[in-house]
Amino acid sequence: MPPEHPKAPNRRDASATEADEMAEDLMRLARQHPQDRDELLLEAASLWEGEQRYDRAVEVYDVLRAGKCADRDVVDAYRAGALAEAGRVEEFRAAAAELRARHPHDWASWLFVAETFESLNELRTTAEWCTAGLAHLIGPGTDLTTDLVRHHPQALDQLLVTRHRARRALREPHDPWDDVADAAHERRVWSLGQDPLPLDELHDPDRSDEQERRFHEAALERLNSRHTMHTSHPANRPTVMLFWPREEFAKVLARWPELSEHYGAFHPEHADILERALRDYSDRGTPRLALAPATLDGLLAHADDTGADPTEGSTRAAYAAALAKSGDSIPWPPPRNGPCWCGSGRKYKKCHGGPAFS
C-alpha cells in the first residue's frame, strides 16, 4: 500500500509562533516523505513569505536547491524574489543573472523575475527580461503572432503584457510585439464578454491609483451584471466552480468526510485543486471562468428546495450555477497584482498565480 499523503498544516491566519511551528512541521514532513519533498518545502517557504519573513524563506529555498528539485528554475526564481523582498537587492541581481545565464525553459521563471525587477522600479530591465524570455520561448526565426499567443496564452500573453506595461511606463514607442500584445488583449477581453479597453490606456503611466481602482470596480460591476442578466443563455453562462472558504470547508468535510476525495483533505489542497482545474479549462479555451464561494447552509437550502441529494456532484453543480445566476461569483483569474481569490491575503501572482502553478 502506498504511504498516506502527508497532511500539511493550515497556514491561514497564523501568529508568528504558529508560523514557526507549522513551518517546522512542513520541514519534518519533507524529511519523512521524500516523494513530496518539493511540494512541502515550497509550502514552508510560502508560509514564511506570507509572514514577510523573507530571510527564512530564502533558507528553505536553499534547502530545496541543495537536493534534486524537479523545478529548479522556478525555485531559483522564487528565491530571487525573496531576496529582493528581504532588501538583499545585490544578491537578488546576482541570483537573477545566474538564472538568466542558464536560459531557463520555464516561462514562469522569466515572468517572476521580470515582475520582481518591476517591483524595484527597474523598468528597462523588466522589459529586457520579458523580451529575452519571449525570444527564448518562441525560438529563433519564429514570428510572434496573435495566433501563436492564443495557443500559448499563459506563457506568451503574460510576458507580453508585462513587457508592454514596462515599456509604456518608460514611454517607449510601440514596436511590433506591443502591437501583438494589444491584439491578443483585445481578443481575450472580448472572449470574456467585456468591453475592451486598450492596453495603452490600462498601462497609462499617468493613471492614478484611484483611477485604477475605479476602473477595476466598474469592470467587475459590468461583468457581474452580465452574469446576472445573461446566465439564462447557455452560450453566455460562465463556467463556475464551487469554492469552499476555510470555515465552510471544515463544516462540509465534518458532515461528509467522503467529499475529501473530491475537494481535498485540507483547505490549501482544496484551493490548489481549484486553481489547477481552472487553468486546465483556460488552456482548453473555455471562456468566462469563475468561482462561487459556497456555504454549507446554502447547499442544504438549495438541495431542500430542489429535492436533490447534496452529496451528488450534479446537485453541487446546480448550486454553483444558482450562485452565478444571482451574481455571487468571482471572475477568474484576478489581476496578478490583486488579492488572490483563495483568501490568503497575498497578491495573486505570489499565491495561486505564482510559478508553482504553471
PDB file of N, CA, C and O in Angstrom, residues 286-325:
ATOM      1  N   THR A 286     -11.716  27.488 -22.691  1.00  0.00           N
ATOM      2  CA  THR A 286     -13.006  27.800 -22.081  1.00  0.00           C
ATOM      3  C   THR A 286     -13.036  29.259 -21.638  1.00  0.00           C
ATOM      4  O   THR A 286     -12.206  29.673 -20.834  1.00  0.00           O
ATOM      5  N   PRO A 287     -13.987  30.062 -22.152  1.00  0.00           N
ATOM      6  CA  PRO A 287     -14.045  31.465 -21.735  1.00  0.00           C
ATOM      7  C   PRO A 287     -14.847  31.640 -20.455  1.00  0.00           C
ATOM      8  O   PRO A 287     -15.559  30.723 -20.020  1.00  0.00           O
ATOM      9  N   ARG A 288     -14.742  32.814 -19.846  1.00  0.00           N
ATOM     10  CA  ARG A 288     -15.584  33.238 -18.735  1.00  0.00           C
ATOM     11  C   ARG A 288     -15.600  32.216 -17.602  1.00  0.00           C
ATOM     12  O   ARG A 288     -16.608  31.569 -17.316  1.00  0.00           O
ATOM     13  N   LEU A 289     -14.483  32.084 -16.926  1.00  0.00           N
ATOM     14  CA  LEU A 289     -14.365  31.193 -15.783  1.00  0.00           C
ATOM     15  C   LEU A 289     -14.613  31.979 -14.494  1.00  0.00           C
ATOM     16  O   LEU A 289     -14.303  33.166 -14.406  1.00  0.00           O
ATOM     17  N   ALA A 290     -15.167  31.299 -13.502  1.00  0.00           N
ATOM     18  CA  ALA A 290     -15.488  31.987 -12.251  1.00  0.00           C
ATOM     19  C   ALA A 290     -15.513  30.987 -11.101  1.00  0.00           C
ATOM     20  O   ALA A 290     -15.592  29.772 -11.306  1.00  0.00           O
ATOM     21  N   LEU A 291     -15.443  31.537  -9.887  1.00  0.00           N
ATOM     22  CA  LEU A 291     -15.554  30.750  -8.658  1.00  0.00           C
ATOM     23  C   LEU A 291     -16.772  31.237  -7.888  1.00  0.00           C
ATOM     24  O   LEU A 291     -17.054  32.443  -7.854  1.00  0.00           O
ATOM     25  N   ALA A 292     -17.487  30.319  -7.277  1.00  0.00           N
ATOM     26  CA  ALA A 292     -18.654  30.670  -6.477  1.00  0.00           C
ATOM     27  C   ALA A 292     -18.392  30.286  -5.028  1.00  0.00           C
ATOM     28  O   ALA A 292     -18.392  29.100  -4.691  1.00  0.00           O
ATOM     29  N   PRO A 293     -18.143  31.264  -4.135  1.00  0.00           N
ATOM     30  CA  PRO A 293     -17.963  30.948  -2.717  1.00  0.00           C
ATOM     31  C   PRO A 293     -19.236  30.319  -2.155  1.00  0.00           C
ATOM     32  O   PRO A 293     -20.331  30.883  -2.278  1.00  0.00           O
ATOM     33  N   ALA A 294     -19.094  29.142  -1.562  1.00  0.00           N
ATOM     34  CA  ALA A 294     -20.250  28.363  -1.139  1.00  0.00           C
ATOM     35  C   ALA A 294     -20.325  28.284   0.383  1.00  0.00           C
ATOM     36  O   ALA A 294     -19.326  28.480   1.084  1.00  0.00           O
ATOM     37  N   THR A 295     -21.512  27.991   0.879  1.00  0.00           N
ATOM     38  CA  THR A 295     -21.714  27.732   2.302  1.00  0.00           C
ATOM     39  C   THR A 295     -22.474  26.417   2.463  1.00  0.00           C
ATOM     40  O   THR A 295     -23.259  26.025   1.576  1.00  0.00           O
ATOM     41  N   LEU A 296     -22.258  25.749   3.569  1.00  0.00           N
ATOM     42  CA  LEU A 296     -22.983  24.505   3.829  1.00  0.00           C
ATOM     43  C   LEU A 296     -24.481  24.771   3.914  1.00  0.00           C
ATOM     44  O   LEU A 296     -25.288  24.032   3.330  1.00  0.00           O
ATOM     45  N   ASP A 297     -24.866  25.837   4.626  1.00  0.00           N
ATOM     46  CA  ASP A 297     -26.288  26.153   4.747  1.00  0.00           C
ATOM     47  C   ASP A 297     -26.906  26.436   3.381  1.00  0.00           C
ATOM     48  O   ASP A 297     -28.043  26.044   3.104  1.00  0.00           O
ATOM     49  N   GLY A 298     -26.143  27.138   2.526  1.00  0.00           N
ATOM     50  CA  GLY A 298     -26.656  27.426   1.196  1.00  0.00           C
ATOM     51  C   GLY A 298     -26.869  26.178   0.369  1.00  0.00           C
ATOM     52  O   GLY A 298     -27.874  26.043  -0.345  1.00  0.00           O
ATOM     53  N   LEU A 299     -25.925  25.234   0.450  1.00  0.00           N
ATOM     54  CA  LEU A 299     -26.065  23.978  -0.285  1.00  0.00           C
ATOM     55  C   LEU A 299     -27.261  23.187   0.231  1.00  0.00           C
ATOM     56  O   LEU A 299     -28.054  22.643  -0.563  1.00  0.00           O
ATOM     57  N   LEU A 300     -27.423  23.127   1.560  1.00  0.00           N
ATOM     58  CA  LEU A 300     -28.542  22.377   2.130  1.00  0.00           C
ATOM     59  C   LEU A 300     -29.877  23.000   1.734  1.00  0.00           C
ATOM     60  O   LEU A 300     -30.844  22.285   1.425  1.00  0.00           O
ATOM     61  N   ALA A 301     -29.939  24.335   1.720  1.00  0.00           N
ATOM     62  CA  ALA A 301     -31.174  25.013   1.330  1.00  0.00           C
ATOM     63  C   ALA A 301     -31.497  24.742  -0.134  1.00  0.00           C
ATOM     64  O   ALA A 301     -32.657  24.496  -0.497  1.00  0.00           O
ATOM     65  N   HIS A 302     -30.463  24.790  -0.988  1.00  0.00           N
ATOM     66  CA  HIS A 302     -30.679  24.510  -2.414  1.00  0.00           C
ATOM     67  C   HIS A 302     -31.163  23.076  -2.608  1.00  0.00           C
ATOM     68  O   HIS A 302     -32.093  22.823  -3.393  1.00  0.00           O
ATOM     69  N   ALA A 303     -30.541  22.129  -1.906  1.00  0.00           N
ATOM     70  CA  ALA A 303     -30.945  20.728  -2.029  1.00  0.00           C
ATOM     71  C   ALA A 303     -32.376  20.531  -1.538  1.00  0.00           C
ATOM     72  O   ALA A 303     -33.149  19.771  -2.136  1.00  0.00           O
ATOM     73  N   ASP A 304     -32.740  21.221  -0.451  1.00  0.00           N
ATOM     74  CA  ASP A 304     -34.097  21.102   0.081  1.00  0.00           C
ATOM     75  C   ASP A 304     -35.121  21.665  -0.903  1.00  0.00           C
ATOM     76  O   ASP A 304     -36.185  21.074  -1.126  1.00  0.00           O
ATOM     77  N   ASP A 305     -34.777  22.804  -1.528  1.00  0.00           N
ATOM     78  CA  ASP A 305     -35.700  23.436  -2.478  1.00  0.00           C
ATOM     79  C   ASP A 305     -35.916  22.580  -3.722  1.00  0.00           C
ATOM     80  O   ASP A 305     -37.003  22.581  -4.311  1.00  0.00           O
ATOM     81  N   THR A 306     -34.877  21.881  -4.139  1.00  0.00           N
ATOM     82  CA  THR A 306     -34.945  21.117  -5.389  1.00  0.00           C
ATOM     83  C   THR A 306     -35.205  19.627  -5.177  1.00  0.00           C
ATOM     84  O   THR A 306     -35.379  18.881  -6.148  1.00  0.00           O
ATOM     85  N   GLY A 307     -35.205  19.201  -3.917  1.00  0.00           N
ATOM     86  CA  GLY A 307     -35.413  17.791  -3.619  1.00  0.00           C
ATOM     87  C   GLY A 307     -34.261  16.913  -4.058  1.00  0.00           C
ATOM     88  O   GLY A 307     -34.450  15.724  -4.363  1.00  0.00           O
ATOM     89  N   ALA A 308     -33.049  17.483  -4.104  1.00  0.00           N
ATOM     90  CA  ALA A 308     -31.881  16.746  -4.586  1.00  0.00           C
ATOM     91  C   ALA A 308     -30.986  16.328  -3.417  1.00  0.00           C
ATOM     92  O   ALA A 308     -31.099  16.832  -2.297  1.00  0.00           O
ATOM     93  N   ASP A 309     -30.083  15.411  -3.703  1.00  0.00           N
ATOM     94  CA  ASP A 309     -29.125  14.922  -2.712  1.00  0.00           C
ATOM     95  C   ASP A 309     -27.907  15.841  -2.710  1.00  0.00           C
ATOM     96  O   ASP A 309     -27.216  15.955  -3.731  1.00  0.00           O
ATOM     97  N   PRO A 310     -27.595  16.509  -1.585  1.00  0.00           N
ATOM     98  CA  PRO A 310     -26.472  17.449  -1.574  1.00  0.00           C
ATOM     99  C   PRO A 310     -25.110  16.804  -1.765  1.00  0.00           C
ATOM    100  O   PRO A 310     -24.134  17.492  -2.076  1.00  0.00           O
ATOM    101  N   THR A 311     -25.014  15.484  -1.609  1.00  0.00           N
ATOM    102  CA  THR A 311     -23.721  14.831  -1.809  1.00  0.00           C
ATOM    103  C   THR A 311     -23.464  14.488  -3.272  1.00  0.00           C
ATOM    104  O   THR A 311     -22.357  14.094  -3.629  1.00  0.00           O
ATOM    105  N   GLU A 312     -24.489  14.640  -4.116  1.00  0.00           N
ATOM    106  CA  GLU A 312     -24.326  14.357  -5.533  1.00  0.00           C
ATOM    107  C   GLU A 312     -23.617  15.515  -6.240  1.00  0.00           C
ATOM    108  O   GLU A 312     -23.925  16.688  -5.986  1.00  0.00           O
ATOM    109  N   GLY A 313     -22.692  15.191  -7.129  1.00  0.00           N
ATOM    110  CA  GLY A 313     -21.970  16.222  -7.858  1.00  0.00           C
ATOM    111  C   GLY A 313     -22.893  17.111  -8.674  1.00  0.00           C
ATOM    112  O   GLY A 313     -22.678  18.319  -8.789  1.00  0.00           O
ATOM    113  N   SER A 314     -23.971  16.522  -9.241  1.00  0.00           N
ATOM    114  CA  SER A 314     -24.906  17.309 -10.049  1.00  0.00           C
ATOM    115  C   SER A 314     -25.631  18.350  -9.206  1.00  0.00           C
ATOM    116  O   SER A 314     -25.921  19.456  -9.677  1.00  0.00           O
ATOM    117  N   THR A 315     -25.898  18.026  -7.948  1.00  0.00           N
ATOM    118  CA  THR A 315     -26.555  18.991  -7.045  1.00  0.00           C
ATOM    119  C   THR A 315     -25.629  20.158  -6.751  1.00  0.00           C
ATOM    120  O   THR A 315     -26.045  21.325  -6.771  1.00  0.00           O
ATOM    121  N   ARG A 316     -24.376  19.839  -6.489  1.00  0.00           N
ATOM    122  CA  ARG A 316     -23.427  20.916  -6.188  1.00  0.00           C
ATOM    123  C   ARG A 316     -23.175  21.778  -7.423  1.00  0.00           C
ATOM    124  O   ARG A 316     -22.992  22.993  -7.310  1.00  0.00           O
ATOM    125  N   ALA A 317     -23.180  21.158  -8.613  1.00  0.00           N
ATOM    126  CA  ALA A 317     -23.016  21.937  -9.841  1.00  0.00           C
ATOM    127  C   ALA A 317     -24.198  22.880 -10.040  1.00  0.00           C
ATOM    128  O   ALA A 317     -24.029  24.045 -10.449  1.00  0.00           O
ATOM    129  N   ALA A 318     -25.418  22.391  -9.755  1.00  0.00           N
ATOM    130  CA  ALA A 318     -26.600  23.239  -9.887  1.00  0.00           C
ATOM    131  C   ALA A 318     -26.568  24.371  -8.868  1.00  0.00           C
ATOM    132  O   ALA A 318     -26.997  25.501  -9.160  1.00  0.00           O
ATOM    133  N   TYR A 319     -26.052  24.081  -7.682  1.00  0.00           N
ATOM    134  CA  TYR A 319     -25.909  25.127  -6.651  1.00  0.00           C
ATOM    135  C   TYR A 319     -24.919  26.188  -7.122  1.00  0.00           C
ATOM    136  O   TYR A 319     -25.164  27.397  -6.965  1.00  0.00           O
ATOM    137  N   ALA A 320     -23.818  25.773  -7.739  1.00  0.00           N
ATOM    138  CA  ALA A 320     -22.841  26.732  -8.273  1.00  0.00           C
ATOM    139  C   ALA A 320     -23.481  27.615  -9.339  1.00  0.00           C
ATOM    140  O   ALA A 320     -23.280  28.833  -9.375  1.00  0.00           O
ATOM    141  N   ALA A 321     -24.280  26.998 -10.224  1.00  0.00           N
ATOM    142  CA  ALA A 321     -24.943  27.764 -11.273  1.00  0.00           C
ATOM    143  C   ALA A 321     -25.925  28.769 -10.684  1.00  0.00           C
ATOM    144  O   ALA A 321     -26.048  29.903 -11.174  1.00  0.00           O
ATOM    145  N   ALA A 322     -26.614  28.363  -9.611  1.00  0.00           N
ATOM    146  CA  ALA A 322     -27.554  29.280  -8.966  1.00  0.00           C
ATOM    147  C   ALA A 322     -26.824  30.470  -8.344  1.00  0.00           C
ATOM    148  O   ALA A 322     -27.301  31.614  -8.409  1.00  0.00           O
ATOM    149  N   LEU A 323     -25.669  30.214  -7.749  1.00  0.00           N
ATOM    150  CA  LEU A 323     -24.878  31.306  -7.181  1.00  0.00           C
ATOM    151  C   LEU A 323     -24.427  32.265  -8.279  1.00  0.00           C
ATOM    152  O   LEU A 323     -24.462  33.490  -8.116  1.00  0.00           O
ATOM    153  N   ALA A 324     -23.985  31.709  -9.406  1.00  0.00           N
ATOM    154  CA  ALA A 324     -23.547  32.553 -10.513  1.00  0.00           C
ATOM    155  C   ALA A 324     -24.704  33.378 -11.053  1.00  0.00           C
ATOM    156  O   ALA A 324     -24.546  34.564 -11.377  1.00  0.00           O
ATOM    157  N   LYS A 325     -25.883  32.768 -11.151  1.00  0.00           N
ATOM    158  CA  LYS A 325     -27.043  33.473 -11.678  1.00  0.00           C
ATOM    159  C   LYS A 325     -27.420  34.652 -10.799  1.00  0.00           C
ATOM    160  O   LYS A 325     -27.874  35.689 -11.296  1.00  0.00           O
TER     161      LYS A 325
END
